[in-house]
Amino acid sequence: LRGEFMVTDKFGIGLEVTYASGKREYTYSNDGGTTMHTDTWKHNKMRVLPTFNMHFLDSDMADLYISLGAGVKNVNYTWESTDVDAFDGLEIPTGKISGKLAIGTRIFFSDNIGVNLAFGLGGPLVNGGLSIRL
């Protein structure tokens, strides 16, 4: 979810909130194949980033922008196993600071409705969605 308030025609201040989760499972046997075990790793991540956006090539239909953001993140990892002898060695330091540098575009099909697409480092590599101009 991303929002932006245009301070001038070329500069905007925004807020980006990102949530992601994932799950990986690995099934194995440690006794020759008679007993199967499953290890499950799960994670979820929430990021909140204030952003500063500089807009270029602005027209009524499209604009190109560069976004720079810095904020906080919270990441949680869990590990479970059906093997009672398995060792829980999952200790992943994640930090609480998050940053983002991205380039993106918005293309409007009408005065108020369009799409956006951004590529960047920090957070999702590629993201996009619906743009609504108020």
mmCIF file of C-alpha atoms in Angstrom:
data_model
loop_
_atom_site.group_PDB
_atom_site.id
_atom_site.type_symbol
_atom_site.label_atom_id
_atom_site.label_comp_id
_atom_site.label_asym_id
_atom_site.label_seq_id
_atom_site.Cartn_x
_atom_site.Cartn_y
_atom_site.Cartn_z
ATOM 1 C CA LEU A 1 0.000 0.000 0.000
ATOM 2 C CA ARG A 2 1.474 3.302 -1.035
ATOM 3 C CA GLY A 3 0.249 6.880 -0.820
ATOM 4 C CA GLU A 4 1.764 10.227 -1.720
ATOM 5 C CA PHE A 5 1.036 13.907 -1.103
ATOM 6 C CA MET A 6 2.441 16.233 -3.755
ATOM 7 C CA VAL A 7 4.197 19.165 -2.056
ATOM 8 C CA THR A 8 5.088 20.760 -5.419
ATOM 9 C CA ASP A 9 4.566 19.718 -9.055
ATOM 10 C CA LYS A 10 7.808 17.687 -8.949
ATOM 11 C CA PHE A 11 8.232 16.656 -5.276
ATOM 12 C CA GLY A 12 6.039 14.384 -3.153
ATOM 13 C CA ILE A 13 6.146 12.940 0.374
ATOM 14 C CA GLY A 14 4.712 9.464 0.742
ATOM 15 C CA LEU A 15 4.191 6.488 2.985
ATOM 16 C CA GLU A 16 4.667 2.850 1.950
ATOM 17 C CA VAL A 17 3.463 -0.141 3.973
ATOM 18 C CA THR A 18 4.583 -3.608 2.826
ATOM 19 C CA TYR A 19 3.646 -7.046 4.188
ATOM 20 C CA ALA A 20 5.119 -10.336 2.967
ATOM 21 C CA SER A 21 4.981 -13.906 4.245
ATOM 22 C CA GLY A 22 6.362 -17.236 3.131
ATOM 23 C CA LYS A 23 6.573 -20.910 4.019
ATOM 24 C CA ARG A 24 9.053 -23.625 3.029
ATOM 25 C CA GLU A 25 8.722 -27.330 3.787
ATOM 26 C CA TYR A 26 11.345 -30.039 3.506
ATOM 27 C CA THR A 27 10.425 -33.741 3.855
ATOM 28 C CA TYR A 28 13.141 -36.282 4.597
ATOM 29 C CA SER A 29 13.959 -39.601 6.248
ATOM 30 C CA ASN A 30 16.877 -40.111 8.636
ATOM 31 C CA ASP A 31 16.394 -43.868 9.147
ATOM 32 C CA GLY A 32 16.562 -45.278 5.618
ATOM 33 C CA GLY A 33 13.088 -44.296 4.454
ATOM 34 C CA THR A 34 10.740 -45.979 6.956
ATOM 35 C CA THR A 35 9.851 -42.802 8.889
ATOM 36 C CA MET A 36 9.337 -39.491 7.085
ATOM 37 C CA HIS A 37 9.814 -36.134 8.812
ATOM 38 C CA THR A 38 8.884 -32.618 7.734
ATOM 39 C CA ASP A 39 10.684 -29.410 8.661
ATOM 40 C CA THR A 40 8.719 -26.196 8.149
ATOM 41 C CA TRP A 41 10.167 -22.687 8.017
ATOM 42 C CA LYS A 42 7.825 -19.673 8.071
ATOM 43 C CA HIS A 43 8.442 -15.944 7.966
ATOM 44 C CA ASN A 44 6.451 -12.725 7.866
ATOM 45 C CA LYS A 45 7.693 -9.193 7.359
ATOM 46 C CA MET A 46 6.053 -5.788 7.845
ATOM 47 C CA ARG A 47 7.733 -2.575 6.648
ATOM 48 C CA VAL A 48 6.658 1.045 7.133
ATOM 49 C CA LEU A 49 8.627 3.590 5.101
ATOM 50 C CA PRO A 50 8.173 7.331 4.724
ATOM 51 C CA THR A 51 9.326 8.176 1.175
ATOM 52 C CA PHE A 52 10.546 11.222 -0.715
ATOM 53 C CA ASN A 53 9.680 11.170 -4.414
ATOM 54 C CA MET A 54 11.103 13.316 -7.218
ATOM 55 C CA HIS A 55 8.954 13.318 -10.388
ATOM 56 C CA PHE A 56 10.333 13.729 -13.925
ATOM 57 C CA LEU A 57 8.721 13.734 -17.377
ATOM 58 C CA ASP A 58 5.403 14.667 -15.819
ATOM 59 C CA SER A 59 2.436 14.879 -18.185
ATOM 60 C CA ASP A 60 -1.326 14.471 -17.885
ATOM 61 C CA MET A 61 -1.036 10.803 -18.894
ATOM 62 C CA ALA A 62 2.246 9.576 -17.335
ATOM 63 C CA ASP A 63 5.087 10.434 -15.033
ATOM 64 C CA LEU A 64 8.448 8.953 -14.108
ATOM 65 C CA TYR A 65 9.779 9.223 -10.550
ATOM 66 C CA ILE A 66 12.636 8.286 -8.250
ATOM 67 C CA SER A 67 11.749 7.280 -4.695
ATOM 68 C CA LEU A 68 13.965 7.237 -1.601
ATOM 69 C CA GLY A 69 12.645 5.900 1.696
ATOM 70 C CA ALA A 70 13.828 4.962 5.165
ATOM 71 C CA GLY A 71 11.805 3.433 7.964
ATOM 72 C CA VAL A 72 11.281 0.402 10.184
ATOM 73 C CA LYS A 73 10.635 -3.288 9.626
ATOM 74 C CA ASN A 74 9.620 -6.222 11.773
ATOM 75 C CA VAL A 75 10.544 -9.745 10.638
ATOM 76 C CA ASN A 76 9.547 -12.976 12.395
ATOM 77 C CA TYR A 77 10.917 -16.436 11.578
ATOM 78 C CA THR A 78 9.607 -19.735 12.961
ATOM 79 C CA TRP A 79 10.789 -23.314 12.519
ATOM 80 C CA GLU A 80 8.922 -26.540 13.287
ATOM 81 C CA SER A 81 9.814 -30.203 12.794
ATOM 82 C CA THR A 82 7.980 -33.508 13.136
ATOM 83 C CA ASP A 83 11.343 -35.047 14.094
ATOM 84 C CA VAL A 84 11.579 -34.898 17.914
ATOM 85 C CA ASP A 85 15.391 -35.201 17.693
ATOM 86 C CA ALA A 86 15.755 -32.247 15.298
ATOM 87 C CA PHE A 87 17.793 -29.274 16.448
ATOM 88 C CA ASP A 88 16.205 -25.816 16.221
ATOM 89 C CA GLY A 89 19.151 -23.720 15.083
ATOM 90 C CA LEU A 90 17.156 -20.926 13.449
ATOM 91 C CA GLU A 91 18.665 -17.665 14.693
ATOM 92 C CA ILE A 92 18.543 -15.051 11.944
ATOM 93 C CA PRO A 93 19.406 -11.450 12.843
ATOM 94 C CA THR A 94 17.228 -9.132 10.770
ATOM 95 C CA GLY A 95 17.640 -5.586 12.103
ATOM 96 C CA LYS A 96 14.842 -3.076 12.480
ATOM 97 C CA ILE A 97 15.888 -0.440 9.917
ATOM 98 C CA SER A 98 14.687 -0.590 6.318
ATOM 99 C CA GLY A 99 15.497 1.508 3.269
ATOM 100 C CA LYS A 100 14.421 1.769 -0.347
ATOM 101 C CA LEU A 101 15.691 3.275 -3.592
ATOM 102 C CA ALA A 102 13.387 2.839 -6.589
ATOM 103 C CA ILE A 103 12.457 4.171 -10.013
ATOM 104 C CA GLY A 104 8.869 3.986 -11.147
ATOM 105 C CA THR A 105 6.189 5.209 -13.473
ATOM 106 C CA ARG A 106 2.483 5.902 -13.343
ATOM 107 C CA ILE A 107 0.341 5.794 -16.461
ATOM 108 C CA PHE A 108 -3.182 7.248 -16.268
ATOM 109 C CA PHE A 109 -5.991 6.043 -18.517
ATOM 110 C CA SER A 110 -8.332 8.788 -17.349
ATOM 111 C CA ASP A 111 -7.970 11.946 -15.244
ATOM 112 C CA ASN A 112 -8.003 9.921 -12.014
ATOM 113 C CA ILE A 113 -7.377 6.198 -12.739
ATOM 114 C CA GLY A 114 -4.166 4.519 -13.861
ATOM 115 C CA VAL A 115 -1.521 1.905 -13.108
ATOM 116 C CA ASN A 116 1.919 2.110 -11.501
ATOM 117 C CA LEU A 117 5.064 0.036 -11.788
ATOM 118 C CA ALA A 118 8.299 0.438 -9.784
ATOM 119 C CA PHE A 119 11.685 -1.312 -9.682
ATOM 120 C CA GLY A 120 13.964 -0.907 -6.688
ATOM 121 C CA LEU A 121 16.301 -2.107 -4.005
ATOM 122 C CA GLY A 122 14.988 -2.570 -0.474
ATOM 123 C CA GLY A 123 11.636 -4.302 -0.237
ATOM 124 C CA PRO A 124 10.030 -5.866 -3.282
ATOM 125 C CA LEU A 125 12.278 -5.819 -6.362
ATOM 126 C CA VAL A 126 9.243 -5.109 -8.556
ATOM 127 C CA ASN A 127 5.848 -3.833 -7.474
ATOM 128 C CA GLY A 128 2.833 -2.344 -9.180
ATOM 129 C CA GLY A 129 -0.812 -1.686 -8.846
ATOM 130 C CA LEU A 130 -3.716 0.677 -9.293
ATOM 131 C CA SER A 131 -3.149 4.435 -9.064
ATOM 132 C CA ILE A 132 -5.919 6.814 -8.042
ATOM 133 C CA ARG A 133 -5.392 10.578 -8.290
ATOM 134 C CA LEU A 134 -7.527 12.639 -5.904
#
